[in-house]
CSV table of C-alpha atoms and ligand atoms in Angstrom, one decimal:
chain,number,residue,atom,x,y,z
H,1,MET,CA,0.0,0.0,0.0
H,2,ILE,CA,2.9,2.3,0.7
H,3,LYS,CA,4.4,3.7,-2.5
H,4,ASP,CA,6.9,6.5,-1.9
H,5,ARG,CA,9.8,6.7,0.4
H,6,GLU,CA,8.4,9.6,2.4
H,7,PHE,CA,5.5,7.5,3.6
H,8,ASP,CA,7.4,4.3,4.0
H,9,LEU,CA,7.0,4.8,7.7
H,10,SER,CA,8.1,1.5,9.2
H,11,VAL,CA,11.1,0.9,7.0
H,12,SER,CA,12.1,4.5,6.8
H,13,ALA,CA,15.8,5.1,6.6
H,14,TYR,CA,17.3,7.5,9.1
H,15,GLY,CA,17.8,9.9,6.1
H,16,VAL,CA,14.0,10.5,6.3
H,17,VAL,CA,13.5,10.1,10.0
H,18,ARG,CA,16.1,12.6,11.1
H,19,GLN,CA,14.3,15.4,9.3
H,20,TYR,CA,11.2,15.3,11.5
H,21,ARG,CA,9.8,15.2,14.9
H,22,TYR,CA,7.1,12.5,15.2
H,23,ASP,CA,3.9,12.9,17.1
H,24,VAL,CA,3.3,9.3,18.0
H,25,ALA,CA,5.3,6.0,18.0
H,26,ILE,CA,3.1,3.1,16.9
H,27,LEU,CA,4.2,-0.3,18.2
H,28,PRO,CA,2.7,-3.3,16.4
H,29,TRP,CA,2.8,-6.4,18.6
H,30,GLY,CA,2.1,-9.9,17.4
H,31,ALA,CA,3.1,-13.5,18.2
H,32,THR,CA,4.9,-16.4,16.7
H,33,GLU,CA,2.3,-19.2,16.4
H,34,PRO,CA,0.5,-21.4,13.9
H,35,HIS,CA,-2.6,-19.9,12.3
H,36,ASN,CA,-4.8,-22.8,11.2
H,37,LEU,CA,-3.2,-24.6,8.3
H,38,HIS,CA,-3.2,-21.8,5.8
H,39,LEU,CA,-1.7,-18.6,7.3
H,40,PRO,CA,1.9,-17.9,8.2
H,41,TYR,CA,3.3,-17.9,11.8
H,42,LEU,CA,4.0,-14.2,11.4
H,43,THR,CA,0.3,-13.3,10.7
H,44,ASP,CA,-0.2,-11.3,13.9
H,45,CYS,CA,2.9,-9.2,13.3
H,46,ILE,CA,2.2,-8.7,9.6
H,47,LEU,CA,-1.4,-7.6,10.1
H,48,SER,CA,-0.8,-5.3,13.0
H,49,HIS,CA,2.1,-3.8,11.2
H,50,ASP,CA,0.3,-3.2,7.9
H,51,ILE,CA,-2.8,-1.7,9.6
H,52,ALA,CA,-0.4,0.6,11.6
H,53,VAL,CA,1.4,1.7,8.5
H,54,ASP,CA,-1.8,2.5,6.7
H,55,ALA,CA,-3.1,4.4,9.8
H,56,ALA,CA,0.1,6.4,10.0
H,57,ARG,CA,-0.2,7.3,6.4
H,58,LYS,CA,-3.9,8.3,6.7
H,59,VAL,CA,-3.4,10.5,9.8
H,60,TYR,CA,-0.6,12.3,7.9
H,61,GLU,CA,-2.7,12.8,4.8
H,62,LEU,CA,-5.8,14.0,6.6
H,63,TYR,CA,-4.4,15.8,9.6
H,64,ASP,CA,-0.7,16.4,9.0
H,65,LYS,CA,0.2,14.3,12.0
H,66,ARG,CA,3.4,12.2,11.7
H,67,CYS,CA,3.6,8.8,13.3
H,68,MET,CA,6.5,6.4,13.2
H,69,VAL,CA,5.6,2.7,13.0
H,70,LEU,CA,8.2,0.6,14.9
H,71,PRO,CA,9.1,-2.9,13.7
H,72,PRO,CA,6.5,-5.4,15.1
H,73,ILE,CA,7.3,-7.5,18.2
H,74,PRO,CA,6.9,-11.2,17.5
H,75,MET,CA,6.8,-12.4,21.2
H,76,GLY,CA,3.3,-13.4,22.2
H,77,ALA,CA,1.7,-15.0,25.3
H,78,GLN,CA,0.3,-18.4,24.4
H,79,ASN,CA,-2.4,-20.6,26.0
H,80,PRO,CA,-1.6,-24.0,27.3
H,81,GLY,CA,-1.4,-26.5,24.5
H,82,GLN,CA,-0.2,-24.0,22.0
H,83,ARG,CA,3.4,-24.3,23.1
H,84,ASP,CA,3.3,-28.0,22.3
H,85,LEU,CA,3.0,-27.1,18.6
H,86,SER,CA,6.3,-26.8,16.6
H,87,PHE,CA,7.8,-23.4,16.6
H,88,CYS,CA,5.0,-21.8,18.6
H,89,ILE,CA,6.8,-19.5,21.0
H,90,HIS,CA,5.4,-18.6,24.4
H,91,SER,CA,6.6,-15.4,25.8
H,92,ARG,CA,6.3,-14.8,29.5
H,93,LEU,CA,4.8,-11.8,31.1
H,94,GLU,CA,8.3,-10.8,32.4
H,95,THR,CA,9.8,-11.0,28.9
H,96,GLN,CA,7.0,-8.9,27.3
H,97,TYR,CA,7.3,-6.4,30.1
H,98,ALA,CA,11.0,-6.2,29.7
H,99,ILE,CA,10.7,-5.6,26.0
H,100,LEU,CA,8.0,-2.9,26.5
H,101,ARG,CA,10.1,-1.2,29.2
H,102,ASP,CA,13.2,-1.0,27.0
H,103,ILE,CA,11.1,0.5,24.2
H,104,VAL,CA,9.5,3.1,26.4
H,105,SER,CA,12.8,4.0,28.1
H,106,SER,CA,14.5,4.5,24.6
H,107,LEU,CA,11.6,6.6,23.3
H,108,TYR,CA,11.5,8.6,26.5
H,109,HIS,CA,15.2,9.3,26.2
H,110,GLN,CA,14.7,10.5,22.7
H,111,GLY,CA,12.0,13.0,23.8
H,112,TYR,CA,8.9,11.1,22.7
H,113,ARG,CA,5.9,11.0,25.0
H,114,ARG,CA,3.2,9.1,23.1
H,115,CYS,CA,3.1,5.5,22.1
H,116,LEU,CA,0.2,3.4,20.7
H,117,ILE,CA,0.3,-0.3,20.8
H,118,VAL,CA,-1.5,-2.0,17.9
H,119,ASN,CA,-1.9,-5.5,19.1
H,120,GLY,CA,-2.6,-8.4,16.7
H,121,HIS,CA,-2.7,-11.3,19.1
H,122,GLY,CA,-5.6,-12.1,21.4
H,123,GLY,CA,-3.4,-13.7,24.1
H,124,ASN,CA,-1.5,-10.4,24.7
H,125,SER,CA,-2.6,-8.1,27.4
H,126,PHE,CA,-0.7,-4.8,28.2
H,127,LYS,CA,-2.9,-3.0,30.7
H,128,ASN,CA,-1.0,-3.8,33.9
H,129,MET,CA,2.4,-3.2,32.2
H,130,ILE,CA,1.1,0.2,31.2
H,131,ARG,CA,-0.2,0.9,34.7
H,132,ASP,CA,3.3,0.1,36.1
H,133,LEU,CA,5.0,2.1,33.4
H,134,SER,CA,2.9,5.1,34.2
H,135,VAL,CA,4.4,5.0,37.7
H,136,ASP,CA,7.9,5.2,36.3
H,137,TYR,CA,7.1,7.6,33.4
H,138,PRO,CA,4.1,9.6,34.5
H,139,ASP,CA,4.3,12.0,31.6
H,140,PHE,CA,4.6,9.3,28.9
H,141,MET,CA,1.3,8.2,27.4
H,142,ILE,CA,0.9,4.6,26.2
H,143,ALA,CA,-2.4,3.6,24.7
H,144,SER,CA,-3.2,0.0,23.9
H,145,SER,CA,-5.6,-1.4,21.2
H,146,GLU,CA,-6.4,-4.5,19.2
H,147,TRP,CA,-6.8,-3.8,15.6
H,148,PHE,CA,-9.4,-6.6,15.2
H,149,LYS,CA,-11.6,-5.1,17.9
H,150,MET,CA,-11.6,-1.5,16.6
H,151,LEU,CA,-14.9,-2.2,14.9
H,152,PRO,CA,-17.5,-5.0,15.3
H,153,ALA,CA,-16.4,-7.8,13.0
H,154,LYS,CA,-19.9,-9.1,12.7
H,155,ASP,CA,-20.8,-6.1,10.6
H,156,TYR,CA,-18.2,-7.1,8.0
H,157,PHE,CA,-18.0,-10.9,8.1
H,158,GLU,CA,-20.3,-13.9,8.0
H,159,CYS,CA,-18.8,-15.9,10.8
H,160,PRO,CA,-16.0,-14.2,12.7
H,161,GLY,CA,-14.2,-16.4,15.1
H,162,ASP,CA,-11.2,-16.1,17.4
H,163,HIS,CA,-8.1,-17.2,15.6
H,164,ALA,CA,-7.1,-17.6,11.9
H,165,ASP,CA,-10.7,-17.0,11.1
H,166,GLU,CA,-12.6,-15.2,8.4
H,167,VAL,CA,-11.4,-11.8,9.8
H,168,GLU,CA,-7.7,-12.6,9.9
H,169,THR,CA,-7.8,-14.6,6.6
H,170,SER,CA,-9.7,-11.9,4.7
H,171,THR,CA,-7.4,-9.1,6.0
H,172,MET,CA,-4.4,-11.2,5.0
H,173,MET,CA,-5.9,-11.8,1.6
H,174,TYR,CA,-6.2,-8.0,1.2
H,175,TYR,CA,-2.6,-7.2,2.2
H,176,HIS,CA,-0.7,-10.3,1.2
H,177,PRO,CA,-2.7,-12.7,-1.0
H,178,GLU,CA,0.5,-14.5,-1.8
H,179,LEU,CA,0.8,-15.7,1.8
H,180,VAL,CA,-2.7,-17.3,2.0
H,181,CYS,CA,-3.3,-20.9,1.1
H,182,LEU,CA,-7.1,-21.0,1.6
H,183,ASP,CA,-7.4,-24.4,-0.1
H,184,GLU,CA,-5.4,-25.9,2.8
H,185,ALA,CA,-7.4,-24.4,5.6
H,186,GLY,CA,-9.0,-26.6,8.2
H,187,ALA,CA,-12.6,-25.9,9.3
H,188,GLY,CA,-11.5,-24.1,12.5
H,189,ASN,CA,-14.0,-25.8,14.6
H,190,GLY,CA,-13.7,-24.6,18.2
H,191,ARG,CA,-14.9,-26.8,21.1
H,192,GLY,CA,-16.5,-24.8,23.9
H,193,PHE,CA,-16.2,-25.4,27.7
H,194,LYS,CA,-18.6,-27.7,29.5
H,195,ILE,CA,-19.1,-25.4,32.5
H,196,PRO,CA,-21.8,-22.7,31.6
H,197,ALA,CA,-20.0,-19.8,33.2
H,198,LEU,CA,-16.8,-20.5,31.3
H,199,LYS,CA,-18.7,-21.2,28.1
H,200,SER,CA,-20.5,-17.8,28.3
H,201,GLY,CA,-17.2,-16.0,29.3
H,202,THR,CA,-18.6,-14.8,32.6
H,203,VAL,CA,-15.6,-16.6,34.3
H,204,TRP,CA,-12.3,-16.9,32.5
H,205,ILE,CA,-9.8,-19.6,32.3
H,206,PRO,CA,-7.2,-20.2,29.5
H,207,ARG,CA,-8.3,-22.6,26.8
H,208,ASP,CA,-6.1,-25.6,26.2
H,209,TRP,CA,-5.5,-25.3,22.5
H,210,ASN,CA,-5.0,-29.0,21.9
H,211,LYS,CA,-8.4,-29.6,23.4
H,212,VAL,CA,-10.4,-26.9,21.7
H,213,THR,CA,-9.2,-27.1,18.1
H,214,GLU,CA,-7.6,-29.7,15.7
H,215,ASP,CA,-6.1,-27.3,13.2
H,216,THR,CA,-5.2,-24.5,15.6
H,217,GLY,CA,-7.9,-22.3,14.1
H,218,ILE,CA,-11.0,-21.1,15.9
H,219,GLY,CA,-13.5,-19.8,13.4
H,220,ASN,CA,-14.1,-21.0,9.9
H,221,PRO,CA,-12.1,-19.1,7.3
H,222,ARG,CA,-13.9,-20.6,4.3
H,223,PHE,CA,-16.0,-17.4,3.5
H,224,SER,CA,-12.9,-15.2,3.5
H,225,THR,CA,-12.5,-12.8,0.6
H,226,GLU,CA,-10.0,-10.1,-0.3
H,227,GLU,CA,-13.0,-7.6,-0.6
H,228,LYS,CA,-14.2,-8.3,2.9
H,229,GLY,CA,-10.6,-7.8,4.2
H,230,ARG,CA,-10.3,-4.5,2.3
H,231,LYS,CA,-13.5,-3.1,3.7
H,232,PHE,CA,-12.7,-4.0,7.2
H,233,ALA,CA,-9.1,-3.0,7.1
H,234,GLN,CA,-9.9,0.4,5.6
H,235,ALA,CA,-12.6,1.1,8.2
H,236,VAL,CA,-10.2,0.1,11.0
H,237,VAL,CA,-7.5,2.3,9.5
H,238,SER,CA,-9.9,5.3,9.5
H,239,LYS,CA,-10.8,4.6,13.1
H,240,TYR,CA,-7.2,4.6,14.0
H,241,ALA,CA,-6.5,7.8,12.1
H,242,GLU,CA,-9.2,9.6,14.1
H,243,PHE,CA,-7.7,8.4,17.4
H,244,LEU,CA,-4.1,9.2,16.4
H,245,LYS,CA,-5.1,12.8,15.5
H,246,ASP,CA,-6.7,13.3,18.9
H,247,PHE,CA,-3.8,11.5,20.7
H,248,ALA,CA,-1.2,13.6,18.8
H,249,GLU,CA,-2.9,16.8,20.0
H,250,THR,CA,-2.8,15.7,23.6
H,251,ASN,CA,0.3,17.1,25.2
H,252,GLU,CA,0.2,15.5,28.6
H,253,PRO,CA,-1.9,12.9,30.5
H,254,ALA,CA,-3.9,15.7,32.3
H,255,GLU,CA,-5.3,16.8,28.9
H,256,LEU,CA,-6.9,13.4,28.3
H,257,TYR,CA,-10.0,14.5,30.3
Q,301,ZN,ZN1,-3.6,-14.2,14.7
């Protein structure tokens, strides 16, 4: 989607970067894990990154706000059972927090005060890390989001699921059709909990991935199309652009209210 060097925000060379002050650092965060039988391990990094790049471009075009998209972090938290699968990497809370702390301390040192996490992996959760970081860096604002929850997926897809589903598959077909082998996809049948409160989500416990799915997917990707992915991705990008404008205009945490 990105054509010219000026807007090539995540792979910008320092020759471009050194000319500007950036309003917001966008941090895409993914995982390294299987995605059903048809999407790459890097899916959560690729999608969070590509959405972030398009959002950065859009907020620049519409509002003249400049965002730097950092390289995506591939270290994701995994449910039990996922780590049994070849090359699925579970990243501990301490590891993720150490990574985020190092990023924030570097950005802070460079004079930046705003960071937006664009998360692409449902198992990741940053709230308590951000709460702790706000103790250490009270004037540094870190906002957290999940690109796939920026808008209700049910308005764009026939049967959105949880993992390697129609949402992720369609969005990948839009950005990187060459990386999707839809013919090879499993049905993504997800087995629910027996206990009603767990089934309804009222009470939470991690799902054992080997018990709940046979192909690592949850949600049927069969109805995925590039067109659905395009519509959803572009709507999500617009939503991000609006937030980034408002965020960029906020000079300190007290101005958030
Ligand atoms: Zn994913």
